PDB file of C-alpha atoms in Angstrom:
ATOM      1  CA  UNK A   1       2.096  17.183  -6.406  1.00  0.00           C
ATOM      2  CA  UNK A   2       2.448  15.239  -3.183  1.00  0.00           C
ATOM      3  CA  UNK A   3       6.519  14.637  -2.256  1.00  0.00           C
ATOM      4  CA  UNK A   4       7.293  11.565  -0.218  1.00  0.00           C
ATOM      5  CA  UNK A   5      10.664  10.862  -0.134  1.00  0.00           C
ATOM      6  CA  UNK A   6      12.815   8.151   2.193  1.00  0.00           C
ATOM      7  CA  UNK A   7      16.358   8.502   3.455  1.00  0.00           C
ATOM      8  CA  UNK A   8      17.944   5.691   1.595  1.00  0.00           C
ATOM      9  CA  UNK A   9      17.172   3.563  -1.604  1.00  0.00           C
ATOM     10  CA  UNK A  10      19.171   0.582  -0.430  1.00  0.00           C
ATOM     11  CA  UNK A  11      20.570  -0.326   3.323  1.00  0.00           C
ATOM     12  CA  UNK A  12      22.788  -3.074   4.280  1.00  0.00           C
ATOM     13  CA  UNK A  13      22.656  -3.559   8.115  1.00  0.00           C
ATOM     14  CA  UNK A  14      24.113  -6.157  10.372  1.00  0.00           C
ATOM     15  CA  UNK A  15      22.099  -8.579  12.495  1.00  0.00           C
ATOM     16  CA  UNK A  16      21.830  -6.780  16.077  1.00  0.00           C
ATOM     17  CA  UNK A  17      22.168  -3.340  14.526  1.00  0.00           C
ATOM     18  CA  UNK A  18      20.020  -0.399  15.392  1.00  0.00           C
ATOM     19  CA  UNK A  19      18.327   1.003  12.179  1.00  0.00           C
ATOM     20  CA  UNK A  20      16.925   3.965  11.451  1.00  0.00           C
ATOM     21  CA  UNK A  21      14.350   4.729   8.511  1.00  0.00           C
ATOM     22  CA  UNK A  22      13.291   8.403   7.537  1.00  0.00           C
ATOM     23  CA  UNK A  23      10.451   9.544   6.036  1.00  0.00           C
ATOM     24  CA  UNK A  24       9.539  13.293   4.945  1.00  0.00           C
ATOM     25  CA  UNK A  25       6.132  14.162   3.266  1.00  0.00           C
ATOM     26  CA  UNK A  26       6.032  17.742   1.738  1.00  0.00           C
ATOM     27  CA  UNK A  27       2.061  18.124   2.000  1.00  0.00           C
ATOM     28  CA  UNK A  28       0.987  18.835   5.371  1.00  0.00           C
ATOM     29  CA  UNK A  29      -0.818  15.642   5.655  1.00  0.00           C
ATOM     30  CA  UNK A  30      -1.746  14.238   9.539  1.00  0.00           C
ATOM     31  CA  UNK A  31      -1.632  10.531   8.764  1.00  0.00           C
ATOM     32  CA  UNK A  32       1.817   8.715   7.832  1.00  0.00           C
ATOM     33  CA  UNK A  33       2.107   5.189   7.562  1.00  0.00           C
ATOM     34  CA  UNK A  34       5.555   2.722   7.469  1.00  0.00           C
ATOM     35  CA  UNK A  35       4.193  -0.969   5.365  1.00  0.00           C
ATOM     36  CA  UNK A  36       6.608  -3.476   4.614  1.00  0.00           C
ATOM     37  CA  UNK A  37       6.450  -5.375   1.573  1.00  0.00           C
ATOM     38  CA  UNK A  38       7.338  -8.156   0.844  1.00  0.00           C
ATOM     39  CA  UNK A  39       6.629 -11.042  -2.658  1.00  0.00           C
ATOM     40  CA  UNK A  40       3.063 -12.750  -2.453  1.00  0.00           C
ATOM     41  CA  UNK A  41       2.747 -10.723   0.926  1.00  0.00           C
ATOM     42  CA  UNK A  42       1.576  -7.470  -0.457  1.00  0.00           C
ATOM     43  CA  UNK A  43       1.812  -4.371   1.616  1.00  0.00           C
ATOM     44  CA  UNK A  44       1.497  -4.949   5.008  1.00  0.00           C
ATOM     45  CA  UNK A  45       0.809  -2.213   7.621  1.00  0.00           C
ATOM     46  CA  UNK A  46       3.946  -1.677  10.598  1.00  0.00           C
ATOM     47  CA  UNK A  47       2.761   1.223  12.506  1.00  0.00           C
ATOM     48  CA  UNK A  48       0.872   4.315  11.310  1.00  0.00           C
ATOM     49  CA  UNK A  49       0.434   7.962  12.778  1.00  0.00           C
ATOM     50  CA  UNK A  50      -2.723  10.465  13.018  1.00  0.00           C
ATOM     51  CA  UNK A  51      -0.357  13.197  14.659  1.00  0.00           C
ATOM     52  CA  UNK A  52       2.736  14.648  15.820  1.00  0.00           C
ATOM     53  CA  UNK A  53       3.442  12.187  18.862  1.00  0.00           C
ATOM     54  CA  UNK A  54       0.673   9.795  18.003  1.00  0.00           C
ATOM     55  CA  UNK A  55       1.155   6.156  16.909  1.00  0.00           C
ATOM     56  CA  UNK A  56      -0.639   3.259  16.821  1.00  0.00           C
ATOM     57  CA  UNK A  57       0.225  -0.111  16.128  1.00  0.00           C
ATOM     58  CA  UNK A  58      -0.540  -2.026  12.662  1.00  0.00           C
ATOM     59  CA  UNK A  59      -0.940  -5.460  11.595  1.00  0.00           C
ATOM     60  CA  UNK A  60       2.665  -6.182  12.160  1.00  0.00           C
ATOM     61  CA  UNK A  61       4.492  -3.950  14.544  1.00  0.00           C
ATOM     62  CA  UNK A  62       6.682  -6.647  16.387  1.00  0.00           C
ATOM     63  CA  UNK A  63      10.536  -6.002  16.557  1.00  0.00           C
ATOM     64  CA  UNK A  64       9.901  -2.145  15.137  1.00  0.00           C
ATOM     65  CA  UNK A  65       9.112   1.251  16.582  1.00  0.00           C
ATOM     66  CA  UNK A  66       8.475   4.713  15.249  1.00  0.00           C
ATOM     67  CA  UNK A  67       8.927   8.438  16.556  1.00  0.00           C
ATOM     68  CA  UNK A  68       7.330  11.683  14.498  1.00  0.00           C
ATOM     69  CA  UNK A  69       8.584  14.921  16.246  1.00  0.00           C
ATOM     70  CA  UNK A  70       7.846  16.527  13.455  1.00  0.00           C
ATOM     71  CA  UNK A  71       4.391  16.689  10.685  1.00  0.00           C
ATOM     72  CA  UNK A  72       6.356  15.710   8.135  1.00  0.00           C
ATOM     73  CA  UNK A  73       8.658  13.278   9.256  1.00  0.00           C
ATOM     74  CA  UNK A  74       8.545   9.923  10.563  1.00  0.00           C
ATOM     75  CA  UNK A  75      10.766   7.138  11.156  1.00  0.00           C
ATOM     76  CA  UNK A  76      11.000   3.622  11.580  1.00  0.00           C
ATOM     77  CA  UNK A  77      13.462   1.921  13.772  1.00  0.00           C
ATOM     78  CA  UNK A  78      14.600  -1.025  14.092  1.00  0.00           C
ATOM     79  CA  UNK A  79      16.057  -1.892  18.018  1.00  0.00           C
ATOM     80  CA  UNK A  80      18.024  -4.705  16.687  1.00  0.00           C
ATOM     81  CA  UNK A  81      18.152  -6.086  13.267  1.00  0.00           C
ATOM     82  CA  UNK A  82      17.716  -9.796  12.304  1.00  0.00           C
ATOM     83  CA  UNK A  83      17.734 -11.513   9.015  1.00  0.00           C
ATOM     84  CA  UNK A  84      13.746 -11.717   8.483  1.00  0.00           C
ATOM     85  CA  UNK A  85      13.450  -7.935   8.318  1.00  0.00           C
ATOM     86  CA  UNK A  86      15.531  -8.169   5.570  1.00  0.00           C
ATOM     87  CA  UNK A  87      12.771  -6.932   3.115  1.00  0.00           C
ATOM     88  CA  UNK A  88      11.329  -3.475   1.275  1.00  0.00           C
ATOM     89  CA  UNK A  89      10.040  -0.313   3.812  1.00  0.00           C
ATOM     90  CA  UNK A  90       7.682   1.178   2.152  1.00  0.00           C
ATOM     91  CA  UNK A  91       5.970   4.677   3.760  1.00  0.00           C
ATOM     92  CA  UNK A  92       2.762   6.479   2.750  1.00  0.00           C
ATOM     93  CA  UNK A  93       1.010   9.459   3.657  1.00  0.00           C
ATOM     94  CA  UNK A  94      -2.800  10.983   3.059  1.00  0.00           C
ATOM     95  CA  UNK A  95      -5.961  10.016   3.431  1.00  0.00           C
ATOM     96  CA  UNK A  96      -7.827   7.480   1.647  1.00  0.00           C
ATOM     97  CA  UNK A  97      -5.554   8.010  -1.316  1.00  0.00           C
ATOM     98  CA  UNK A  98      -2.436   7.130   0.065  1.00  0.00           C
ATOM     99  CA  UNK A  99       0.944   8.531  -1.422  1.00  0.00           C
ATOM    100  CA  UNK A 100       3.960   6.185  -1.245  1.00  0.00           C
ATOM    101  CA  UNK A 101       7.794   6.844  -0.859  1.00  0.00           C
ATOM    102  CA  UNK A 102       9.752   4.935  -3.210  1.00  0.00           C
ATOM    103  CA  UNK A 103      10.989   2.600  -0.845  1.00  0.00           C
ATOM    104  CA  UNK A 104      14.178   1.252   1.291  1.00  0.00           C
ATOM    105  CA  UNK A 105      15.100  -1.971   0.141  1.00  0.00           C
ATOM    106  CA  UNK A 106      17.153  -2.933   3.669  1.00  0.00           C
ATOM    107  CA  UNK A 107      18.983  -6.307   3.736  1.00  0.00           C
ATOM    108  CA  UNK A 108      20.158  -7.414   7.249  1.00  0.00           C
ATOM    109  CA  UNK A 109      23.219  -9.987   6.797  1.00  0.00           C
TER     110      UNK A 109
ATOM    111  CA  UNK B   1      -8.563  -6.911  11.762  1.00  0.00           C
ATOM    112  CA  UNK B   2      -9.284  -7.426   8.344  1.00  0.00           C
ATOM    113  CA  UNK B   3      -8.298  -9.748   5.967  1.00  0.00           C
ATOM    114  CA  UNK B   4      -8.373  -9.016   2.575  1.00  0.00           C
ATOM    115  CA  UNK B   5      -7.699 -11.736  -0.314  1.00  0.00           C
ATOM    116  CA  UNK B   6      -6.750 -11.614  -3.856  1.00  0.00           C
ATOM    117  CA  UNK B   7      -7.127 -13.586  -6.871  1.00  0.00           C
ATOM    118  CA  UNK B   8      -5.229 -14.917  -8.981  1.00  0.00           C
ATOM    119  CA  UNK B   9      -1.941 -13.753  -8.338  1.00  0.00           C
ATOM    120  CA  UNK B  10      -0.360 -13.887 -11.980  1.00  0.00           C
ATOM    121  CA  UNK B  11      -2.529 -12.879 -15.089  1.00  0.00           C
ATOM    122  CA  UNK B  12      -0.980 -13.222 -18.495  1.00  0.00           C
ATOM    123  CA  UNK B  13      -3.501 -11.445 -21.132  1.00  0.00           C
ATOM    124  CA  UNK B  14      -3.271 -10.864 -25.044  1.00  0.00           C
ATOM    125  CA  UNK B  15      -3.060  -7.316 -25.842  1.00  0.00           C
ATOM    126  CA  UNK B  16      -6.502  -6.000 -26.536  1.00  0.00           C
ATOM    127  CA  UNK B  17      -8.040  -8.521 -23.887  1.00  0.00           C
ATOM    128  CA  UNK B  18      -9.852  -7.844 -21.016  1.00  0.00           C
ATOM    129  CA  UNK B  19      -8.164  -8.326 -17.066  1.00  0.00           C
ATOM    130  CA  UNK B  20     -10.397  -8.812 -14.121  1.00  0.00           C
ATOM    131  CA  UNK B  21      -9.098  -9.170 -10.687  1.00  0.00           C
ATOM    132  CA  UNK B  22     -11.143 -10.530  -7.683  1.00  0.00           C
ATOM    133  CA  UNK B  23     -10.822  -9.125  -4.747  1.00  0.00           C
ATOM    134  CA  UNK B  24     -12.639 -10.530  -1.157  1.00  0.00           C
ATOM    135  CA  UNK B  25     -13.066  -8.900   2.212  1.00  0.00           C
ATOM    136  CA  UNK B  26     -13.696 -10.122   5.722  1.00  0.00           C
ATOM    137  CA  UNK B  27     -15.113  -7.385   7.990  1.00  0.00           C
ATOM    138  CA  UNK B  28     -18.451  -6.307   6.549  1.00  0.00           C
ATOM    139  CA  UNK B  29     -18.154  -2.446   8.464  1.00  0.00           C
ATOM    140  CA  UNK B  30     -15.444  -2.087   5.353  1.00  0.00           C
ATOM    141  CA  UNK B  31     -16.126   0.683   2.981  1.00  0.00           C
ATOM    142  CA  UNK B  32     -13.439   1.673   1.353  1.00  0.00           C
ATOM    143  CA  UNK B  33     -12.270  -0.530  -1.456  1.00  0.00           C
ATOM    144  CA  UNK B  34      -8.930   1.421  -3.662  1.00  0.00           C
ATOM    145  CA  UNK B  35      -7.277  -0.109  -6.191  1.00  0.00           C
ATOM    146  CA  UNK B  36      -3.704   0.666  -6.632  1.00  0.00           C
ATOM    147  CA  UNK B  37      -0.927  -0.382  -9.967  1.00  0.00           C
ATOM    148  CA  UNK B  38       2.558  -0.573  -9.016  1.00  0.00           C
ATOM    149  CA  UNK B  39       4.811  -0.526 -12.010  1.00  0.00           C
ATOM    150  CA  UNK B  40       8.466  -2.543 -11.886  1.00  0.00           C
ATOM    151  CA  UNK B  41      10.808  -0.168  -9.652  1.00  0.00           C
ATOM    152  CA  UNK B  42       7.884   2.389  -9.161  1.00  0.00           C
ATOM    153  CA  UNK B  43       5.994   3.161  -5.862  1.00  0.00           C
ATOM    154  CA  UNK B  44       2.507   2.455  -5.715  1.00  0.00           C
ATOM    155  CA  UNK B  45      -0.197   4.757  -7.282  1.00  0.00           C
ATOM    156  CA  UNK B  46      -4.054   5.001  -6.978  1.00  0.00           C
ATOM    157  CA  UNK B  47      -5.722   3.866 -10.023  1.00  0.00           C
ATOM    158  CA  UNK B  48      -9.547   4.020  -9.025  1.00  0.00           C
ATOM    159  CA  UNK B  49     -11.301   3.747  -6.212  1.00  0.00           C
ATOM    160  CA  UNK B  50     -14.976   2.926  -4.841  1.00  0.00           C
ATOM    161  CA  UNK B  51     -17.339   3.624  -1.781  1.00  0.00           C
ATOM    162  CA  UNK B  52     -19.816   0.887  -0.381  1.00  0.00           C
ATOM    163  CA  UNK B  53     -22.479   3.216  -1.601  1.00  0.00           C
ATOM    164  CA  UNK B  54     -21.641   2.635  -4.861  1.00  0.00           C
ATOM    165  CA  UNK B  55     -22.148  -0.830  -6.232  1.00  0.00           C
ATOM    166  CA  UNK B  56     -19.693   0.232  -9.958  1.00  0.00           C
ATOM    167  CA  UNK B  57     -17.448   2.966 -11.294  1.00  0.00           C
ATOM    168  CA  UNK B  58     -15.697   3.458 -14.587  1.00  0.00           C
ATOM    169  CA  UNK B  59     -12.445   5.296 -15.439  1.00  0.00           C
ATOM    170  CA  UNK B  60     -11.739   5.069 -19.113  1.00  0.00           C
ATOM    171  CA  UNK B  61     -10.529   1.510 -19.674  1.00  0.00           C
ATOM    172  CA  UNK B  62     -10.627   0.617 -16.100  1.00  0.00           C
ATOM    173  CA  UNK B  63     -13.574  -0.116 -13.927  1.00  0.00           C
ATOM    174  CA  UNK B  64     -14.476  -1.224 -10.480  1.00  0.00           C
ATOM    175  CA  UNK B  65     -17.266  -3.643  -8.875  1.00  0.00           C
ATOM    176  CA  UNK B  66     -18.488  -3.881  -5.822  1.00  0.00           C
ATOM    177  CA  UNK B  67     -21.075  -6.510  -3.747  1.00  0.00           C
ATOM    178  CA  UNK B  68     -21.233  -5.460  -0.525  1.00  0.00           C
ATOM    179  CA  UNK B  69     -23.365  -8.788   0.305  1.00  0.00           C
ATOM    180  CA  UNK B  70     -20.942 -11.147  -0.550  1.00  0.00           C
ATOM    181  CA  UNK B  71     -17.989  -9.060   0.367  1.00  0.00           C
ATOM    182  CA  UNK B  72     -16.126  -9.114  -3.160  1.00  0.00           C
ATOM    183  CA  UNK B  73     -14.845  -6.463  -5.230  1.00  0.00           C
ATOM    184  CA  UNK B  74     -13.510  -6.619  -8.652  1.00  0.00           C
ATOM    185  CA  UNK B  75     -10.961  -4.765 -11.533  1.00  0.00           C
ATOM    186  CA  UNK B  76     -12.049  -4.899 -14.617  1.00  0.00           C
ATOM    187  CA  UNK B  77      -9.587  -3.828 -17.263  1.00  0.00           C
ATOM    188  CA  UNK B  78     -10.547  -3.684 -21.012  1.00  0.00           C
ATOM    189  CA  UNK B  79      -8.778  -3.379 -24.023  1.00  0.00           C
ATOM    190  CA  UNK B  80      -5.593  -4.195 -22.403  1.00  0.00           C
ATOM    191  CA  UNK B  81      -2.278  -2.394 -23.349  1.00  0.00           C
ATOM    192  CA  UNK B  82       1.435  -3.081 -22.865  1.00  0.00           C
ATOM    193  CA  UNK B  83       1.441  -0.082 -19.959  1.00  0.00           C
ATOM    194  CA  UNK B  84      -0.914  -2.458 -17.817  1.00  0.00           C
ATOM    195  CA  UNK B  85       1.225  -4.732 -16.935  1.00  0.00           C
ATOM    196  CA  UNK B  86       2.188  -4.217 -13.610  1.00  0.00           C
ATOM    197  CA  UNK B  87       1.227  -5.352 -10.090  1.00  0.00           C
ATOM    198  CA  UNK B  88      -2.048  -4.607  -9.148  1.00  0.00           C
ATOM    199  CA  UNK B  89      -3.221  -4.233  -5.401  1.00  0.00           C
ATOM    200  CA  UNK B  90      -6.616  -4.626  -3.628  1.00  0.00           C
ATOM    201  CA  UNK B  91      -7.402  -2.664  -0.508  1.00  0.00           C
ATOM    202  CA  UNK B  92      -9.747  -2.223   2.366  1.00  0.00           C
ATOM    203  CA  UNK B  93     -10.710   0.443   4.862  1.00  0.00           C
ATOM    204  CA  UNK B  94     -12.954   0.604   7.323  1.00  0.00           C
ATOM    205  CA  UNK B  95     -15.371   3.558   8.530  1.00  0.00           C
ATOM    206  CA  UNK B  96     -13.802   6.375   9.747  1.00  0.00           C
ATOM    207  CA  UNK B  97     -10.600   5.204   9.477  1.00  0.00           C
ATOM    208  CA  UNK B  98      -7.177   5.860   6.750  1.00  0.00           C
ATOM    209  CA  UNK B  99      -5.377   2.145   7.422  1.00  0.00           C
ATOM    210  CA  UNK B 100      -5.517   0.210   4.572  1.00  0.00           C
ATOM    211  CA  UNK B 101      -5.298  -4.173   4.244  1.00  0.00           C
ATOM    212  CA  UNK B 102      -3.957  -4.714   1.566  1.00  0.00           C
ATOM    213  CA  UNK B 103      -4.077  -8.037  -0.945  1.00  0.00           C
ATOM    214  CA  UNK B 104      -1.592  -9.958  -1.691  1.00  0.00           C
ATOM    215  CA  UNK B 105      -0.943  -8.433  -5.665  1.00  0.00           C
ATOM    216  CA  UNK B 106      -1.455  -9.538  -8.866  1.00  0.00           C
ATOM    217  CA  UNK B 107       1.143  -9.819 -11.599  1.00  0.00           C
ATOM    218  CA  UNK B 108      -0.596  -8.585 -14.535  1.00  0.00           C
ATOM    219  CA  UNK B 109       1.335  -9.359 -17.544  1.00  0.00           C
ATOM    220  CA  UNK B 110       0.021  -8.142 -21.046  1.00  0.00           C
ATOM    221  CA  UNK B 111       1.408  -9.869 -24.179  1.00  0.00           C
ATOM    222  CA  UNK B 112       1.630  -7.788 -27.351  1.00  0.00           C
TER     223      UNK B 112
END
């Protein structure tokens, strides 16, 4: 049974804050993926990874970056918070069937 | 990149119904079409799932269509039950490739 888990549940940031989202898969996998999601918007791809070191940019990868130093970890940062990334963070791993994290709702005030 | 849209975006059935969900996709190389239910509070979860080789697939109650030549997919759920209602997502992938574009969702509400 593939584990995804995410460091918080709920964040409250301020606007200009540095953020930092974790994600840690349990099942080896080489792809990870960080999707925001947001009402009427569906799931929408920030930055994914094929490998330790490897990113690549998504549909929406403006104001965010990643690191993964580690297979089974991989975070999402945030170099300065503003109000309309105030929304769910949402991260997946696999392969065509994708595994999701149970999400960070993050509000930036 | 591709665009995949969704339709409609709220479904209210009677219990015992039938659901369908349209689904339509823009670059033709797609072919990878998942369908995944996300219950209130709950993460998203694969529900079925089809290949561009495959033009339907069944799953119990549930059942996917696919026409590759006018770039639409479709849910089909019969016999619907209160445990159905939840949002429902569309997907797309490419060849050789594990990104997904998603659709928009569809709030599928099931009256008892």
């Amino acid at each position: 049974d593939v584990k995804v888990t995410q460091s918080s549940r709920y964040l409250v940031k301020r606007t200009g804050e540095k953020v930092f989202l974790e994600c840690v898969q349990d099942m080896d996998h080489e792809n990870m993926f960080w999707y925001r999601q947001d009402p009427g918007l569906g799931l929408r791809l920030i930055y994914f990874s094929y490998d330790v070191k490897m990113k690549e940019k998504g549909d929406i990868p403006e104001g965010y970056s990643v690191s993964r130093e580690k297979k089974e970890r991989f975070s999402l940062i945030l170099e300065s918070a503003s109000t309309n990334q105030t929304s769910m963070y949402v991260c997946g791993t696999g392969d065509y069937e994708q595994y999701f994290g149970p999400g960070t709702r993050l509000t930036v005030t | 990149g591709e665009n995949v849209e969704q339709h409609p975006s709220t479904l209210s059935v009677q219990e015992g119904d039938s659901a369908v969900i349209k689904c339509t996709y823009s670059d033709s190389a797609s072919n990878y079409f998942p369908w995944y239910k996300q219950e209130l509070g709950k993460r998203p979860q694969l529900i079925i799932d089809i290949r561009s080789n495959v033009g339907e697939k069944k799953d119990q109650r549930i059942a996917v269509t696919l026409n590759k030549t006018a770039k639409h997919f479709s849910l089909h759920i019969t016999e619907t039950q209160p445990e159905d209602s939840a949002v429902y997502f569309c997907a797309a992938s490419p060849p050789n490739d594990y990104k997904l574009s998603f659709g928009a969702g569809t709030t599928v509400t099931v009256r008892a």
